[in-house]
Amino acid sequence: MGDDFLSKGFLDVPIDLSLDLFQEINKLKKEKNAVILAHYYQEADIQDIADFIGDSLALSQQAAKTNADIIVFAGVHFMAETAKILCPDKKVLLPDLNAGCSLADSCPADKFAEFKSKHPDHLVISYINCSAEIKALTDIICTSSNAEKIVESLPKDQKIIFAPDKNLGAYIRKKTRRDMVLWDGSCMVHEIFSLEKIIKLKNQHPDAKVIAHPECEAAVLEVADYIGSTSGLLTYASKSGAKKFIVATETGILHQMQKNCPDKLFIPAPPNNSCACNDCPHMKLNTLEKLYNCLKFEQPEINLSDDLILRAKKPIIKMLVLSAQFGL
Ligand code: 13P
Ligand code: SF4
């Protein structure tokens, strides 16, 4: 398949409409010894065809241990990059190369290197939602499910730079009371929620629990009954005795919540405008059709230089080792 087909960042190849894509994808997966890893924010069909669905930590753990020859990463670019860094000898595919991340984009490597040089006695902890170049400038990577434990594992007087998410950073700083300077980045999806509308909704449903991802702004986290990673939110919703939840994170998660708990009601937290902005436009670029073409033609592929892989791998491995020690 020539590069011209990839000019849009995905394989724009017409698909025979009579094909059962679920069947075809499963067939290709077996033939090629491929595994599909999907994030909870992917569209429902992609979650249903995936071999493994998870949060960022679980997906990186799966990537690190897979025996597959090909990893199709149904998520965004930094996630597929992380898989490539962990498995440089495997072919890592991303259905649409345009699937970026506003949070990762908010932290350009040159600006971050400058920021880092101003705090020479600080240790750098970066949220996994960043580019491979930022990972290479980092001491330890974290995700929303292990950030607090990773920070707590450091000596009490250790000064920390936390990048790139200022909301997660502020939340962890408040919980751990550590000396942390924050990079001023954020996620466009988690900053869109309206506190006023959430409170109004909560008044209409006083029996509902408000559950929120720590990428949300502090004011939203203040009113949350539970704060956690996507996996944390799912587990809380399953185990809680409550029957109604107002969910302040990307709407893709509602698919698994509803599947796990068909008798419970999950209400997406309202955004501060009238559009469906709590859908991540990057995550939702992947479609079943793009995933099929990607697996069939083995493109678009993630490629990184050996040198970058070597430098970006160390802080990810540190995270995986610490997470195993924490029993995560
Ligand atoms: P987690 O699934 O690790 O909670 O991350 C959420 C997210 O924003 C991914 O882009
Ligand atoms: Fe990035 Fe936010 Fe989309 Fe996650 S939800 S991929 S952090 S823009």
Tab-separated table of C-alpha atoms and ligand atoms in Angstrom:
chain	number	residue	atom	x	y	z
A	1	MET	CA	0.000	0.000	0.000
A	2	GLY	CA	1.646	3.250	-1.160
A	3	ASP	CA	2.256	6.337	0.976
A	4	ASP	CA	-0.286	8.353	-1.049
A	5	PHE	CA	-3.034	6.304	0.600
A	6	LEU	CA	-1.688	7.497	3.942
A	7	SER	CA	-1.638	11.215	3.104
A	8	LYS	CA	-4.657	11.798	5.362
A	9	GLY	CA	-2.984	10.041	8.317
A	10	PHE	CA	-5.108	6.918	7.885
A	11	LEU	CA	-5.713	4.414	5.103
A	12	ASP	CA	-8.442	5.960	3.002
A	13	VAL	CA	-9.218	2.725	1.153
A	14	PRO	CA	-12.842	1.936	0.237
A	15	ILE	CA	-14.285	-1.046	2.115
A	16	ASP	CA	-16.726	-3.592	0.653
A	17	LEU	CA	-19.956	-2.710	2.488
A	18	SER	CA	-21.117	-6.351	2.480
A	19	LEU	CA	-18.234	-7.352	4.787
A	20	ASP	CA	-18.909	-8.231	8.417
A	21	LEU	CA	-16.085	-6.156	9.885
A	22	PHE	CA	-16.186	-7.926	13.259
A	23	GLN	CA	-15.670	-11.286	11.525
A	24	GLU	CA	-12.979	-9.928	9.172
A	25	ILE	CA	-11.034	-8.218	11.960
A	26	ASN	CA	-11.115	-11.381	14.078
A	27	LYS	CA	-9.874	-13.414	11.074
A	28	LEU	CA	-7.006	-10.969	10.382
A	29	LYS	CA	-6.054	-10.924	14.054
A	30	LYS	CA	-5.586	-14.695	14.082
A	31	GLU	CA	-3.750	-14.835	10.711
A	32	LYS	CA	-1.308	-12.104	11.744
A	33	ASN	CA	-0.970	-12.903	15.453
A	34	ALA	CA	-2.137	-9.376	16.241
A	35	VAL	CA	-3.619	-7.997	19.433
A	36	ILE	CA	-6.023	-5.063	19.685
A	37	LEU	CA	-5.555	-2.894	22.770
A	38	ALA	CA	-8.296	-0.298	23.290
A	39	HIS	CA	-8.786	2.580	25.686
A	40	TYR	CA	-12.154	3.101	27.405
A	41	TYR	CA	-12.697	6.308	25.425
A	42	GLN	CA	-12.889	4.447	22.107
A	43	GLU	CA	-16.239	4.054	20.339
A	44	ALA	CA	-18.364	1.099	21.515
A	45	ASP	CA	-17.684	-1.166	18.462
A	46	ILE	CA	-13.931	-0.835	18.939
A	47	GLN	CA	-14.218	-1.642	22.653
A	48	ASP	CA	-16.295	-4.708	21.727
A	49	ILE	CA	-13.774	-6.090	19.202
A	50	ALA	CA	-10.703	-5.377	21.377
A	51	ASP	CA	-8.698	-8.159	23.059
A	52	PHE	CA	-8.065	-5.910	25.986
A	53	ILE	CA	-9.700	-2.674	27.179
A	54	GLY	CA	-8.072	-0.640	29.915
A	55	ASP	CA	-6.806	2.589	31.371
A	56	SER	CA	-3.401	3.957	30.429
A	57	LEU	CA	-1.530	1.940	33.070
A	58	ALA	CA	-3.206	-1.377	32.246
A	59	LEU	CA	-2.726	-0.810	28.510
A	60	SER	CA	1.003	-0.178	28.936
A	61	GLN	CA	1.266	-3.270	31.166
A	62	GLN	CA	-0.499	-5.344	28.480
A	63	ALA	CA	1.733	-3.948	25.730
A	64	ALA	CA	4.842	-4.795	27.770
A	65	LYS	CA	3.844	-8.453	28.150
A	66	THR	CA	2.090	-9.330	24.897
A	67	ASN	CA	3.320	-12.225	22.726
A	68	ALA	CA	1.632	-10.810	19.644
A	69	ASP	CA	3.693	-9.795	16.598
A	70	ILE	CA	1.480	-6.797	15.877
A	71	ILE	CA	-0.108	-4.396	18.363
A	72	VAL	CA	-3.036	-2.399	17.019
A	73	PHE	CA	-3.465	0.447	19.459
A	74	ALA	CA	-7.000	1.755	19.469
A	75	GLY	CA	-6.267	4.905	21.404
A	76	VAL	CA	-4.254	8.051	20.781
A	77	HIS	CA	-0.733	8.686	19.523
A	78	PHE	CA	1.078	8.890	22.893
A	79	MET	CA	-0.411	5.501	23.869
A	80	ALA	CA	0.750	3.795	20.660
A	81	GLU	CA	4.149	5.484	21.071
A	82	THR	CA	4.395	4.082	24.614
A	83	ALA	CA	3.667	0.587	23.256
A	84	LYS	CA	6.400	1.021	20.610
A	85	ILE	CA	8.877	2.223	23.260
A	86	LEU	CA	8.113	-0.864	25.357
A	87	CYS	CA	8.131	-3.254	22.369
A	88	PRO	CA	10.543	-1.834	19.781
A	89	ASP	CA	10.726	-5.154	17.901
A	90	LYS	CA	6.975	-5.366	17.362
A	91	LYS	CA	4.919	-3.634	14.726
A	92	VAL	CA	2.723	-1.043	16.455
A	93	LEU	CA	-0.194	0.335	14.452
A	94	LEU	CA	-2.532	3.268	15.138
A	95	PRO	CA	-5.725	3.353	13.013
A	96	ASP	CA	-5.509	7.148	12.552
A	97	LEU	CA	-2.210	8.987	13.019
A	98	ASN	CA	-4.132	12.241	13.627
A	99	ALA	CA	-5.414	10.845	16.927
A	100	GLY	CA	-3.354	13.194	19.082
A	101	CYS	CA	-4.024	14.633	22.535
A	102	SER	CA	-4.530	18.264	23.558
A	103	LEU	CA	-2.765	17.551	26.847
A	104	ALA	CA	0.328	16.046	25.177
A	105	ASP	CA	0.306	18.960	22.690
A	106	SER	CA	0.283	21.478	25.557
A	107	CYS	CA	3.842	20.447	26.467
A	108	PRO	CA	6.337	21.009	23.614
A	109	ALA	CA	9.749	19.433	24.298
A	110	ASP	CA	11.867	22.578	23.728
A	111	LYS	CA	9.747	24.684	26.119
A	112	PHE	CA	9.713	21.890	28.681
A	113	ALA	CA	13.516	21.464	28.536
A	114	GLU	CA	13.813	25.210	29.276
A	115	PHE	CA	11.372	24.903	32.217
A	116	LYS	CA	13.271	21.884	33.542
A	117	SER	CA	16.604	23.737	33.373
A	118	LYS	CA	15.152	26.403	35.715
A	119	HIS	CA	14.546	23.742	38.409
A	120	PRO	CA	17.790	21.726	38.433
A	121	ASP	CA	17.174	20.222	41.897
A	122	HIS	CA	13.720	18.861	40.956
A	123	LEU	CA	12.818	15.328	39.919
A	124	VAL	CA	10.547	15.145	36.869
A	125	ILE	CA	7.347	13.118	37.080
A	126	SER	CA	5.344	13.182	33.866
A	127	TYR	CA	1.856	11.917	33.258
A	128	ILE	CA	1.924	9.287	30.494
A	129	ASN	CA	-0.184	11.672	28.344
A	130	CYS	CA	2.910	13.268	26.801
A	131	SER	CA	5.130	12.776	23.775
A	132	ALA	CA	8.111	10.394	23.638
A	133	GLU	CA	10.387	13.476	23.678
A	134	ILE	CA	8.880	14.597	27.011
A	135	LYS	CA	9.213	11.047	28.358
A	136	ALA	CA	12.900	11.210	27.466
A	137	LEU	CA	13.201	14.357	29.662
A	138	THR	CA	11.424	12.635	32.564
A	139	ASP	CA	12.618	10.649	35.603
A	140	ILE	CA	9.421	8.680	36.289
A	141	ILE	CA	6.248	8.349	34.237
A	142	CYS	CA	2.908	8.025	36.016
A	143	THR	CA	-0.741	7.557	35.139
A	144	SER	CA	-3.835	8.716	36.991
A	145	SER	CA	-4.047	5.349	38.761
A	146	ASN	CA	-0.523	5.389	40.243
A	147	ALA	CA	0.474	9.102	40.419
A	148	GLU	CA	-0.274	9.501	44.128
A	149	LYS	CA	1.622	6.336	45.110
A	150	ILE	CA	4.606	7.250	42.925
A	151	VAL	CA	4.852	10.721	44.463
A	152	GLU	CA	4.454	9.245	47.982
A	153	SER	CA	7.264	6.756	47.292
A	154	LEU	CA	9.809	9.612	46.974
A	155	PRO	CA	11.683	11.105	49.954
A	156	LYS	CA	9.521	13.756	51.682
A	157	ASP	CA	11.913	16.611	50.861
A	158	GLN	CA	12.299	15.715	47.172
A	159	LYS	CA	11.293	18.658	44.973
A	160	ILE	CA	9.161	17.629	42.014
A	161	ILE	CA	8.247	18.974	38.586
A	162	PHE	CA	4.892	17.521	37.553
A	163	ALA	CA	3.980	17.651	33.856
A	164	PRO	CA	1.983	18.132	31.736
A	165	ASP	CA	-1.452	18.120	33.460
A	166	LYS	CA	-1.877	20.959	35.961
A	167	ASN	CA	-5.206	19.594	37.245
A	168	LEU	CA	-3.906	16.114	38.052
A	169	GLY	CA	-0.747	17.747	39.432
A	170	ALA	CA	-2.700	20.117	41.711
A	171	TYR	CA	-4.867	17.224	42.917
A	172	ILE	CA	-1.800	15.085	43.768
A	173	ARG	CA	-0.011	18.057	45.363
A	174	LYS	CA	-3.044	18.697	47.599
A	175	LYS	CA	-3.244	15.014	48.603
A	176	THR	CA	0.474	14.474	49.218
A	177	ARG	CA	1.445	18.022	50.366
A	178	ARG	CA	4.683	17.660	48.407
A	179	ASP	CA	6.833	20.459	46.987
A	180	MET	CA	5.664	20.354	43.365
A	181	VAL	CA	5.885	22.818	40.495
A	182	LEU	CA	3.333	22.208	37.775
A	183	TRP	CA	3.562	22.497	34.014
A	184	ASP	CA	0.584	24.530	32.787
A	185	GLY	CA	-1.101	21.916	30.570
A	186	SER	CA	-4.593	20.493	30.473
A	187	CYS	CA	-7.007	18.212	28.642
A	188	MET	CA	-9.644	19.933	26.487
A	189	VAL	CA	-12.238	17.282	27.396
A	190	HIS	CA	-11.865	17.335	31.180
A	191	GLU	CA	-11.829	21.134	31.362
A	192	ILE	CA	-15.177	21.475	29.599
A	193	PHE	CA	-17.475	20.450	32.461
A	194	SER	CA	-19.775	23.058	33.964
A	195	LEU	CA	-19.747	23.085	37.759
A	196	GLU	CA	-23.030	24.992	37.781
A	197	LYS	CA	-24.768	22.386	35.579
A	198	ILE	CA	-23.284	19.484	37.590
A	199	ILE	CA	-24.681	21.001	40.805
A	200	LYS	CA	-28.073	21.545	39.127
A	201	LEU	CA	-28.073	17.929	37.930
A	202	LYS	CA	-27.090	16.697	41.386
A	203	ASN	CA	-30.044	18.662	42.846
A	204	GLN	CA	-32.343	16.936	40.343
A	205	HIS	CA	-30.837	13.532	41.279
A	206	PRO	CA	-29.882	13.810	44.968
A	207	ASP	CA	-29.297	10.034	45.110
A	208	ALA	CA	-26.637	10.190	42.343
A	209	LYS	CA	-22.910	9.951	43.072
A	210	VAL	CA	-20.673	12.406	41.228
A	211	ILE	CA	-17.592	10.574	39.952
A	212	ALA	CA	-14.737	12.434	38.271
A	213	HIS	CA	-11.392	11.900	36.572
A	214	PRO	CA	-8.514	13.848	38.211
A	215	GLU	CA	-7.864	15.666	34.917
A	216	CYS	CA	-10.998	17.739	35.773
A	217	GLU	CA	-10.615	21.212	37.287
A	218	ALA	CA	-10.335	21.530	41.083
A	219	ALA	CA	-13.857	23.024	41.438
A	220	VAL	CA	-15.394	19.914	39.804
A	221	LEU	CA	-13.217	17.577	41.907
A	222	GLU	CA	-14.430	19.424	45.039
A	223	VAL	CA	-18.004	18.236	44.457
A	224	ALA	CA	-17.046	14.658	43.470
A	225	ASP	CA	-17.917	11.702	45.697
A	226	TYR	CA	-15.136	9.683	44.051
A	227	ILE	CA	-12.068	10.688	42.005
A	228	GLY	CA	-10.113	8.135	40.005
A	229	SER	CA	-8.659	6.915	36.720
A	230	THR	CA	-11.025	5.445	34.128
A	231	SER	CA	-10.525	1.964	35.664
A	232	GLY	CA	-11.035	3.422	39.140
A	233	LEU	CA	-14.307	5.039	38.067
A	234	LEU	CA	-15.507	1.762	36.531
A	235	THR	CA	-14.692	-0.258	39.643
A	236	TYR	CA	-16.288	2.322	41.935
A	237	ALA	CA	-19.492	2.360	39.839
A	238	SER	CA	-19.674	-1.471	39.901
A	239	LYS	CA	-19.044	-1.827	43.627
A	240	SER	CA	-21.080	1.148	44.870
A	241	GLY	CA	-24.550	0.556	46.280
A	242	ALA	CA	-25.720	3.710	44.443
A	243	LYS	CA	-27.913	3.313	41.370
A	244	LYS	CA	-27.181	6.655	39.679
A	245	PHE	CA	-23.911	8.326	38.730
A	246	ILE	CA	-23.004	11.682	37.197
A	247	VAL	CA	-19.835	10.876	35.264
A	248	ALA	CA	-17.240	13.634	34.750
A	249	THR	CA	-14.942	12.118	32.166
A	250	GLU	CA	-15.011	11.266	28.451
A	251	THR	CA	-18.320	9.663	27.428
A	252	GLY	CA	-16.760	6.497	25.915
A	253	ILE	CA	-16.466	5.059	29.431
A	254	LEU	CA	-20.259	4.894	29.720
A	255	HIS	CA	-20.287	1.879	27.365
A	256	GLN	CA	-18.379	-0.337	29.838
A	257	MET	CA	-20.224	1.140	32.836
A	258	GLN	CA	-23.580	0.296	31.292
A	259	LYS	CA	-22.334	-3.181	30.246
A	260	ASN	CA	-21.048	-3.929	33.775
A	261	CYS	CA	-24.112	-2.503	35.528
A	262	PRO	CA	-27.177	-2.681	33.275
A	263	ASP	CA	-29.461	-1.820	36.220
A	264	LYS	CA	-27.692	1.465	37.005
A	265	LEU	CA	-28.092	4.906	35.419
A	266	PHE	CA	-25.000	6.759	34.165
A	267	ILE	CA	-25.468	10.428	33.312
A	268	PRO	CA	-22.627	12.219	31.461
A	269	ALA	CA	-21.612	15.376	33.363
A	270	PRO	CA	-22.784	18.359	31.268
A	271	PRO	CA	-20.264	20.541	29.396
A	272	ASN	CA	-20.293	24.344	29.715
A	273	ASN	CA	-21.775	24.736	26.224
A	274	SER	CA	-24.363	22.956	24.094
A	275	CYS	CA	-22.109	20.678	22.000
A	276	ALA	CA	-21.005	17.126	22.852
A	277	CYS	CA	-17.544	18.373	23.864
A	278	ASN	CA	-16.973	15.700	26.472
A	279	ASP	CA	-16.325	13.355	23.536
A	280	CYS	CA	-12.576	13.387	22.910
A	281	PRO	CA	-12.236	14.412	19.233
A	282	HIS	CA	-8.859	12.625	19.065
A	283	MET	CA	-10.001	9.310	20.539
A	284	LYS	CA	-13.068	9.339	18.327
A	285	LEU	CA	-11.001	9.642	15.108
A	286	ASN	CA	-10.496	5.875	15.234
A	287	THR	CA	-13.351	3.933	13.638
A	288	LEU	CA	-13.989	0.233	13.026
A	289	GLU	CA	-13.365	0.815	9.290
A	290	LYS	CA	-9.986	2.486	9.907
A	291	LEU	CA	-9.077	-0.289	12.337
A	292	TYR	CA	-9.920	-2.922	9.702
A	293	ASN	CA	-7.810	-1.223	6.998
A	294	CYS	CA	-4.978	-0.665	9.467
A	295	LEU	CA	-4.847	-4.343	10.389
A	296	LYS	CA	-5.261	-5.501	6.786
A	297	PHE	CA	-2.517	-3.286	5.294
A	298	GLU	CA	-0.428	-2.967	8.488
A	299	GLN	CA	-0.386	0.823	8.294
A	300	PRO	CA	-0.157	3.494	9.714
A	301	GLU	CA	2.773	2.283	11.746
A	302	ILE	CA	4.488	4.018	14.698
A	303	ASN	CA	8.233	4.379	14.197
A	304	LEU	CA	10.688	6.018	16.588
A	305	SER	CA	14.477	6.342	16.540
A	306	ASP	CA	16.450	3.811	18.622
A	307	ASP	CA	17.975	6.652	20.611
A	308	LEU	CA	14.588	8.146	21.540
A	309	ILE	CA	13.251	4.691	22.469
A	310	LEU	CA	16.234	4.128	24.753
A	311	ARG	CA	15.813	7.481	26.556
A	312	ALA	CA	12.013	7.350	26.806
A	313	LYS	CA	11.951	3.745	28.005
A	314	LYS	CA	13.749	4.278	31.344
A	315	PRO	CA	11.037	6.403	33.052
A	316	ILE	CA	8.273	4.082	31.775
A	317	ILE	CA	10.062	1.001	33.115
A	318	LYS	CA	10.486	2.794	36.464
A	319	MET	CA	6.724	3.319	36.543
A	320	LEU	CA	6.009	-0.329	35.681
A	321	VAL	CA	8.432	-1.590	38.340
A	322	LEU	CA	6.977	0.738	41.011
A	323	SER	CA	3.400	-0.185	40.020
A	324	ALA	CA	4.216	-3.891	40.416
A	325	GLN	CA	5.676	-3.112	43.871
A	326	PHE	CA	2.444	-1.293	44.773
A	327	GLY	CA	0.426	-4.314	43.581
A	328	LEU	CA	-1.143	-2.316	40.733
B	1	13P	P1	-6.725	6.883	32.200
B	1	13P	O1	-7.493	5.889	31.385
B	1	13P	O2	-5.381	6.379	32.532
B	1	13P	O3	-7.516	7.296	33.403
B	1	13P	O4	-6.494	8.190	31.289
B	1	13P	C1	-7.506	9.013	30.874
B	1	13P	C2	-7.174	9.771	29.663
B	1	13P	O5	-7.402	10.948	29.538
B	1	13P	C3	-6.562	9.095	28.571
B	1	13P	O6	-6.349	9.956	27.531
B	2	SF4	FE1	-5.874	13.706	25.555
B	2	SF4	FE2	-7.949	14.489	26.982
B	2	SF4	FE3	-8.375	13.127	24.741
B	2	SF4	FE4	-7.309	11.898	26.903
B	2	SF4	S1	-9.352	12.760	26.722
B	2	SF4	S2	-6.618	11.735	24.769
B	2	SF4	S3	-6.108	13.555	27.773
B	2	SF4	S4	-7.441	15.171	24.881
